[in-house]
Structure formats: structure tokens, C-alpha cells
Coordinates of C-alpha atoms and ligand atoms in Angstrom, one line a residue:
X1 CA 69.3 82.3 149.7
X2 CA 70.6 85.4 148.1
X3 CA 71.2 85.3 144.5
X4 CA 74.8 85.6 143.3
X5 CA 76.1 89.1 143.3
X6 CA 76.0 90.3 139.4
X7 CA 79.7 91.4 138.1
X8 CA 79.7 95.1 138.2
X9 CA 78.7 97.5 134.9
X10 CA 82.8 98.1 134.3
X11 CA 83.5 94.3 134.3
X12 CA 80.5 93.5 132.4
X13 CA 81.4 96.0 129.6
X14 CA 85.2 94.8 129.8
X15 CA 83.9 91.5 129.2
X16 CA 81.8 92.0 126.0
X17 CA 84.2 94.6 125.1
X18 CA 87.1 91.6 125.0
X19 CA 84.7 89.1 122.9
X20 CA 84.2 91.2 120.4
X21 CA 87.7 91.4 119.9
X22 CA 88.1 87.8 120.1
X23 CA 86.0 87.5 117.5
X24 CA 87.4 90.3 115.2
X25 CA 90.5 88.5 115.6
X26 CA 89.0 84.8 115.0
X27 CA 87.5 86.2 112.0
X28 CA 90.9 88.0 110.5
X29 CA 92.6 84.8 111.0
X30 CA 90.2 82.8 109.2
X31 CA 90.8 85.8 106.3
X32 CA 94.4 85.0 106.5
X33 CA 93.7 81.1 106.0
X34 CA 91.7 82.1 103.1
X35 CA 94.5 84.2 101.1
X36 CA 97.4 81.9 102.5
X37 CA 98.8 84.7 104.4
X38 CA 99.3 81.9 106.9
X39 CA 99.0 77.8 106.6
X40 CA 96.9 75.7 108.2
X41 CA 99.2 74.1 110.0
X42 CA 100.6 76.9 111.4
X43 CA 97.2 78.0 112.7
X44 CA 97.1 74.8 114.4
X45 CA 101.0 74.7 116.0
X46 CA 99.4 78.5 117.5
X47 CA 96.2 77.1 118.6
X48 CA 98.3 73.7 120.7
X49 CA 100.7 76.7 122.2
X50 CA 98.3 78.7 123.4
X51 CA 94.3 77.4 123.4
X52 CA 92.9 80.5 124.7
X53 CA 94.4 82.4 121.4
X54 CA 92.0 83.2 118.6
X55 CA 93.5 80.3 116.9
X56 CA 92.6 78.4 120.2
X57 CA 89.5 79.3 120.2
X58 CA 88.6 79.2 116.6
X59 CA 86.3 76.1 115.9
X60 CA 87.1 73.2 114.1
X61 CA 84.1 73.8 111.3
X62 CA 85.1 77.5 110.8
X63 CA 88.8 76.4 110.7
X64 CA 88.1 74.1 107.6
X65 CA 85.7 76.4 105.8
X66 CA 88.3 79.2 106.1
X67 CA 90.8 76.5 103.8
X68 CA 90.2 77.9 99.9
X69 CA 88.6 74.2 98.5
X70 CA 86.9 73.4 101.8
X71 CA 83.0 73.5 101.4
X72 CA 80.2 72.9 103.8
X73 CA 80.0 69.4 102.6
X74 CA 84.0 68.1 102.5
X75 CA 83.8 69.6 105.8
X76 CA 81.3 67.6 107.7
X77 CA 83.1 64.5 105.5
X78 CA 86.2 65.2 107.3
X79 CA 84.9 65.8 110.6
X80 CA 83.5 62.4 110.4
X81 CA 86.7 60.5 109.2
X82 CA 88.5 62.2 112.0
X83 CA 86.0 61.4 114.5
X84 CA 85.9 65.2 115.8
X85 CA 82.8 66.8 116.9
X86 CA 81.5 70.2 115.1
X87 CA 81.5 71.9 118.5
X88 CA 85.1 71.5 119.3
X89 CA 87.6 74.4 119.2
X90 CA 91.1 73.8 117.4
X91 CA 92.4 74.8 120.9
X92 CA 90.7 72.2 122.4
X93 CA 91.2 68.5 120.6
X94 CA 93.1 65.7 122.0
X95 CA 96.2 64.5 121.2
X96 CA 95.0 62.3 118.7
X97 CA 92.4 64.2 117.3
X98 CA 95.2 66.5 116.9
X99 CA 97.6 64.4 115.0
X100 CA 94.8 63.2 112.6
X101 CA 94.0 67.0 111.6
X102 CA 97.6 67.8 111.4
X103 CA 98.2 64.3 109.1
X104 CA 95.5 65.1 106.9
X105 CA 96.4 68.8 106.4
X106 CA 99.9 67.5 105.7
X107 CA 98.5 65.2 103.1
X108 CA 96.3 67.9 101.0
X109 CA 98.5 70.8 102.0
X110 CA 101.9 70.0 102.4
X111 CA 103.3 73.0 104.3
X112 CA 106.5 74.8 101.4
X113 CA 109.6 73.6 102.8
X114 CA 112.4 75.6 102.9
X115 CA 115.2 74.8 100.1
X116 CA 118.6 76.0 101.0
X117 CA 120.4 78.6 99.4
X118 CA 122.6 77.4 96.7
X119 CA 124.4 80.7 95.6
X120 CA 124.6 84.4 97.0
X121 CA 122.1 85.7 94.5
X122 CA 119.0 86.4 96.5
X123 CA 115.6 87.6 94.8
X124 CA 113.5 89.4 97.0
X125 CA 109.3 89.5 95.6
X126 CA 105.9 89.2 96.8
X127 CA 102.6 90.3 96.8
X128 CA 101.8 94.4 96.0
X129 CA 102.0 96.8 98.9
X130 CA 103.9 94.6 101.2
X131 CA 106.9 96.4 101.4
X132 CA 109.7 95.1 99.8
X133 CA 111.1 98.2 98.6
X134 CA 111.3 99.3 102.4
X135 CA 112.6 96.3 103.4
X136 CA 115.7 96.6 100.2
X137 CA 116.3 100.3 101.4
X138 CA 116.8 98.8 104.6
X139 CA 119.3 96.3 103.9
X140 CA 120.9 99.2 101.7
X141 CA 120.8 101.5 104.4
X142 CA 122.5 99.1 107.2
X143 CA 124.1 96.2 105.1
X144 CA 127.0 97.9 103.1
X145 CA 128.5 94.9 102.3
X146 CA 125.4 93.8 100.2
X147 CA 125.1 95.0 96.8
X148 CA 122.0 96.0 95.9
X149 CA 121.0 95.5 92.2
X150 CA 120.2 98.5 90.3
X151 CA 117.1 98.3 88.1
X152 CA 116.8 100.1 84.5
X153 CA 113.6 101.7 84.3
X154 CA 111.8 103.5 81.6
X155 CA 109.2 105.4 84.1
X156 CA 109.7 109.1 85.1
X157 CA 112.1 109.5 88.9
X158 CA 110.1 110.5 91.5
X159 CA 111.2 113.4 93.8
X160 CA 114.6 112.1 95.5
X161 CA 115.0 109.3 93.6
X162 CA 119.1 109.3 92.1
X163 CA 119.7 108.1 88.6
X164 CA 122.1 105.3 89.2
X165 CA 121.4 104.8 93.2
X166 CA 117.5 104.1 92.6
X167 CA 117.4 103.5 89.1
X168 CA 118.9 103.8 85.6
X169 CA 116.4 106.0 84.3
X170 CA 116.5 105.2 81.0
X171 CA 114.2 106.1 77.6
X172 CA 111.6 103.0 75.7
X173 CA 115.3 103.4 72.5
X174 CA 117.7 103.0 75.4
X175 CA 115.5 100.3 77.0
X176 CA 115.3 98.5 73.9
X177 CA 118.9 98.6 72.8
X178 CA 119.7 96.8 76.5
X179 CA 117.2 93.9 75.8
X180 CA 118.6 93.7 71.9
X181 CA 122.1 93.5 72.9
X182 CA 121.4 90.7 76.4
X183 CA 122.1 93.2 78.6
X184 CA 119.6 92.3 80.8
X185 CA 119.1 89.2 83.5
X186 CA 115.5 90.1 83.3
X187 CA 112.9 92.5 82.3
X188 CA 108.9 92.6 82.7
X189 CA 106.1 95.6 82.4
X190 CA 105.2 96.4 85.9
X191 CA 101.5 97.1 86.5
X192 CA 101.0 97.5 82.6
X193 CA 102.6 100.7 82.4
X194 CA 106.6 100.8 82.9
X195 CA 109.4 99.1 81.5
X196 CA 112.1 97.3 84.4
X197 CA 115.0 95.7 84.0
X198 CA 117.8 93.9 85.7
X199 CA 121.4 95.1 84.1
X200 CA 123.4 91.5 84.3
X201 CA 126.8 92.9 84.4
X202 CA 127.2 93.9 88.0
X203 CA 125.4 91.0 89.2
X204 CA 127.7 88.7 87.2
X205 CA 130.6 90.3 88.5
X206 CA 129.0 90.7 92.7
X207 CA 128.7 87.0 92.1
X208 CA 131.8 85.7 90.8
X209 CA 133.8 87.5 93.4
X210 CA 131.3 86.0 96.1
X211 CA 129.5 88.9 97.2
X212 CA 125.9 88.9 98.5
X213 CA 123.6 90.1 95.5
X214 CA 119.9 91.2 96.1
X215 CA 117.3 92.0 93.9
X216 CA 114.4 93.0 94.7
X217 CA 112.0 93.0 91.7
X218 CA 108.5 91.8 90.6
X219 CA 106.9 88.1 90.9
X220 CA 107.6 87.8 87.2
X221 CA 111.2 89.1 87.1
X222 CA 111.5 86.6 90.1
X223 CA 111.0 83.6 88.0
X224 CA 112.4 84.7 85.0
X225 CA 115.6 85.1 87.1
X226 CA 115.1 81.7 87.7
X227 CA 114.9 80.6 84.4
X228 CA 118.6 81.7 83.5
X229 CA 120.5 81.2 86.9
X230 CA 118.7 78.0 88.8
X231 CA 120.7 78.8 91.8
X232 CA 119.0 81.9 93.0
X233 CA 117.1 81.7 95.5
X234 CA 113.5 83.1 95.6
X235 CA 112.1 84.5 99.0
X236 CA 108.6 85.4 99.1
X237 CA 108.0 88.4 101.6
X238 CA 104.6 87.8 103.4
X239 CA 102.2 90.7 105.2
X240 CA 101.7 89.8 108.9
X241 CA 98.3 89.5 108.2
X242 CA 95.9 89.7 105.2
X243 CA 93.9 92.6 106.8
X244 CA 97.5 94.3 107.1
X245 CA 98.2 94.2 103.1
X246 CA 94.5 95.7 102.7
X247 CA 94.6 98.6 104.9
X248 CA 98.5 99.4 103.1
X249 CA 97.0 98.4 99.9
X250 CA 94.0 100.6 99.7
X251 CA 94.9 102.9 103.2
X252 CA 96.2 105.9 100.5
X253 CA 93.0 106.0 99.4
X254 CA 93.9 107.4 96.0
X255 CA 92.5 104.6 93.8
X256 CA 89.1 104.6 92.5
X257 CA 86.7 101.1 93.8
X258 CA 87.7 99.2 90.9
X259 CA 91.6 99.8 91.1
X260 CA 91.3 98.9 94.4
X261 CA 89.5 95.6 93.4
X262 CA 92.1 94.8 90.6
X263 CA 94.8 94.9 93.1
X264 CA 92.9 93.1 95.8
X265 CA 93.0 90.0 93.5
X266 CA 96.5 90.6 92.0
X267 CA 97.4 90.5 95.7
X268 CA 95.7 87.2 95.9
X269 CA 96.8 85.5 93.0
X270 CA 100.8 86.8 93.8
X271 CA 99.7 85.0 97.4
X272 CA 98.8 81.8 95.8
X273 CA 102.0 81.6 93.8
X274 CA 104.4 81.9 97.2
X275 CA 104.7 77.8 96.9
X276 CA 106.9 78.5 94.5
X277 CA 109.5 80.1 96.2
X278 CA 112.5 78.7 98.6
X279 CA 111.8 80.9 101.6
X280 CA 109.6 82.7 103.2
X281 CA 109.7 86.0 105.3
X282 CA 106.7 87.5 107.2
X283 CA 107.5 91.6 107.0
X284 CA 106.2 91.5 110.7
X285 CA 108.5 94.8 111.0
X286 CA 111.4 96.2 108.7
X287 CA 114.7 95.5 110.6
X288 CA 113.2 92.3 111.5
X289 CA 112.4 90.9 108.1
X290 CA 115.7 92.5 106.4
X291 CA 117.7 90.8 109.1
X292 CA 115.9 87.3 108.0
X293 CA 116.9 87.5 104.6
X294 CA 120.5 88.9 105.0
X295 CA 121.2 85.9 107.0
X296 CA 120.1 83.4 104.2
X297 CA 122.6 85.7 102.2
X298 CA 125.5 85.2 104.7
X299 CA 124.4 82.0 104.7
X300 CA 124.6 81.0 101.0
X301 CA 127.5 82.6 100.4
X302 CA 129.6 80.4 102.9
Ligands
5GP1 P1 108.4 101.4 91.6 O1 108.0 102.0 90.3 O2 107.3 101.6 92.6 O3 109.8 101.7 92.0 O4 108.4 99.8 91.3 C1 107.3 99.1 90.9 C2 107.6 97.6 90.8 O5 108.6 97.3 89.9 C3 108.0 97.0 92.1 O6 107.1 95.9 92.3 C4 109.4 96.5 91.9 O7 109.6 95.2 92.6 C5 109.4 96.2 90.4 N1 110.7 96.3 89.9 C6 111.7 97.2 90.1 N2 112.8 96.9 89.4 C7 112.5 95.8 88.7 C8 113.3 95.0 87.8 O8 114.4 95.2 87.5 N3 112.6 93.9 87.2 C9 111.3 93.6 87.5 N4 110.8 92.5 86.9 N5 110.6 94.3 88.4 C10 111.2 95.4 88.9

């Protein structure tokens, strides 16, 4: 008997060139579990649709390690209660097995529903570097009906940047005299250097004569906003991917190791807050995501 023919040098390289991939992409998946980038359970619905995905093929284990709480030791507990075996890919349990992970994932992690719009004041934040401000100059650019809210700041304009299209470039007296006298919604110090405000005039009077408001400001401007009109609503943009926010986080390469450290964890503490919010929006691409959240506009304004 002659032995099997061997797969030819091309085919052979294809091959290992494709599971190295796989696992690059296994192992950014299991990144975005660990930041919340993505849910569990979503992870899970991806794996059922399509078992040869790198959720599909992810396995079980490395799935629940990748969960932020999950050690070596809860894990083998809940492999037990659920009677899965270690070597099993998520791609590859039963029906039941299935519905026990996605009943006890539900239980420990219930996945944010989304709470419906309640007024045409919509707050656009999330985590550093993922692109809000393109996504706003979208919506600006193609959504004339939508009024975009005009910040006061106390930083410096950058080149192109219009006093009274981009900002209110105002001084630390002027920006004083607008918190003394309530002119503002909101205000914060962004990044601990600058001054930002919301002026509360325009937006009073965009919403009284039901027109769609946006702001797009920082996570604690979001919840300050909030504080003094409960019937905003908060969407949380996401990054596609946590690898994504990295490389746009630290891809100008003009920060020094540690900067690019301190903004790593910012970036993961802003992530860990998105629960908090009423939507969410994965900035997958720009006309995409602005689409998503002038609809919940439209939407709230009926
Ligand atoms: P930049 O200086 O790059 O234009 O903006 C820096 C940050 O300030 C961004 O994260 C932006 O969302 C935030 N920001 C802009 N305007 C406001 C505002 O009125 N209030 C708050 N809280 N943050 C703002």
C-alpha cells in the first residue's frame, strides 16, 4: 500500500498560515471579553451562528477565564455544575449545555438592556479615542435637521476650528462668569487640563420646540446631564474591537510609555461604566454608527 499522498508545500503553508490567524483572532476576542468591548453572551449568540468562527472555536475554559472575575478555580466549579467538558469549544455544545451557559451568564451578567428614549436630547460619550467627535461631525455634516450642541471651552482652537461652529472659545473669567450665573447644563475638566462646558440656552430652546439635540461630551458631562434632565438619554459608543481602540489610542505614537498606559486604563475604566448608559452603538464605521443614533433621535422625538 502506498502511503497517502502528503498535501502540497502551498496548501501546507496556507493551512498554518490560516491557524495562526484563527488564533490571533481567538485571542483578540478573548481581549474584548476582558475589557467588555463585547458581552459574553454575545460571544456565545456568534459562536451558535457560525461554530467555525473564532468565537466557535474558542474553548469553553478560555471563554470563562477571558470573563474579568472568572479564575482558574470558579472556572473548573462551573464547568462542573454545567456538566461541560474542558475540551469542548463554545461552537460545539449541545442544546442544553448551551442554554445552561447562556442561563448562568444571564444570572451573573445580565446583558444592559436597552431603555427607550424618553426625550429628543441625546448624549453621545464613551471611552477615549473611539471616535465620537467623528461620528458628531458626521451627523453635522449630513443631518441638518439635528442641532448639534456647541461646547464652551477654555483651551486654545486648533487650526480650522470656528469659534461658535466648534466651540465658544472662551477665557478661565469668561468661563467662570457662565458657571456663576447657571449658564451651563454641564461642565467638567477634560483630561486634567481644559475647561468644557455645555451652554443650556439653545438646548432648552432645540428641545422645547421638539428638535433633535446631540451632545457629544465626556463620560462625566454625560452623567451630570443626567443629573439635571433625567430624560436624556445616554448612548455609549463602543470600538469594534478592543485591539481597534489600542492601535487608535496609541497608533499616533506621540505619547511617551506611561501616557500611553494612563489612557489604556482610563479607556478601561470608561468601558466598565457603559452599563450605565441606555444604548449602545459599536462605531464599526462612521455613517454606520451616526445612522444608529440619529434614528433613536427620530425616534424619541415622535
Ligand atoms: P477636544 O479638546 O479634543 O475637542 O475634546 C476633548 C474632550 O472634551 C472630548 O472627550 C469631548 O467629548 C469633551 N467635551 C467637549 N465638549 C464638552 C462639554 O461641553 N462638556 C464635557 N463634559 N466634555 C466635553
Amino acid at each position: 500500500m502506498s502511503e497517502a499522498p502528503r498535501p502540497p508545500e502551498v496548501d501546507r503553508l496556507a493551512a498554518s498560515r490560516k491557524a495562526v490567524e484563527a488564533r490571533r483572532a481567538r485571542a483578540g476576542l478573548k481581549r474584548d471579553i476582558a475589557m467588555r468591548v463585547v458581552t459574553p453572551q454575545s460571544v456565545l449568540r456568534r459562536a451558535t451562528a457560525d461554530p467555525r468562527s473564532a468565537a466557535g472555536t474558542l474553548r469553553v475554559p478560555e471563554f470563562l477565564t477571558a470573563i474579568p472575575a472568572i479564575g482558574a478555580g470558579k472556572r473548573d466549579r462551573i464547568l462542573a455544575d454545567l456538566g461541560i467538558s474542558p475540551v469542548k469549544r463554545l461552537g460545539g455544545l449541545g442544546g442544553r449545555q448551551r442554554d445552561a451557559l447562556r442561563g448562568w451568564l444571564d444570572l451573573r451578567w445580565p446583558e444592559p438592556e436597552p431603555r427607550p428614549a424618553r426625550s429628543s436630547l441625546v448624549v453621545l460619550a464613551g471611552p477615549t479615542a473611539v471616535g465620537k467627535g467623528t461620528v458628531a461631525a458626521y451627523i453635522r455634516e449630513h443631518h441638518p435637521d439635528v442641532m448639534l450642541s456647541v461646547s464652551a471651552t477654555t483651551r486654545q482652537p486648533r487650526p480650522g476650528e470656528v469659534d461658535g461652529k466648534h466651540y465658544f472659545f472662551v477665557d478661565e473669567a469668561e468661563f467662570d462668569r457662565m458657571v456663576a450665573n447657571g449658564e451651563l447644563l454641564e461642565w467638567a475638566t477634560v483630561h486634567g487640563t481644559h475647561r468644557y462646558g455645555t451652554p443650556r440656552g439653545p438646548i432648552d430652546r432645540a428641545v422645547a420646540a421638539g428638535r433633535p439635540v446631540l451632545l457629544e461630551i465626556d463620560m462625566q458631562g454625560a452623567f451630570q446631564v443626567r443629573q439635571s434632565e433625567p430624560r436624556a438619554s445616554l448612548v455609549f459608543l463602543l470600538p469594534p474591537s478592543w485591539d481597534e481602540l489600542v492601535s487608535r489610542l496609541v497608533g499616533r505614537g506621540t505619547e511617551d510609555e506611561e501616557e500611553r498606559a494612563r489612557r489604556l486604563r482610563t479607556a478601561r475604566d470608561e468601558l466598565a461604566a457603559q452599563g450605565e448608559f441606555d444604548f449602545r452603538v459599536v462605531n464599526e464605521d462612521v455613517p454606520t454608527a451616526a445612522q444608529q443614533v440619529v434614528d433613536l433621535m427620530q425616534a424619541s422625538a415622535r
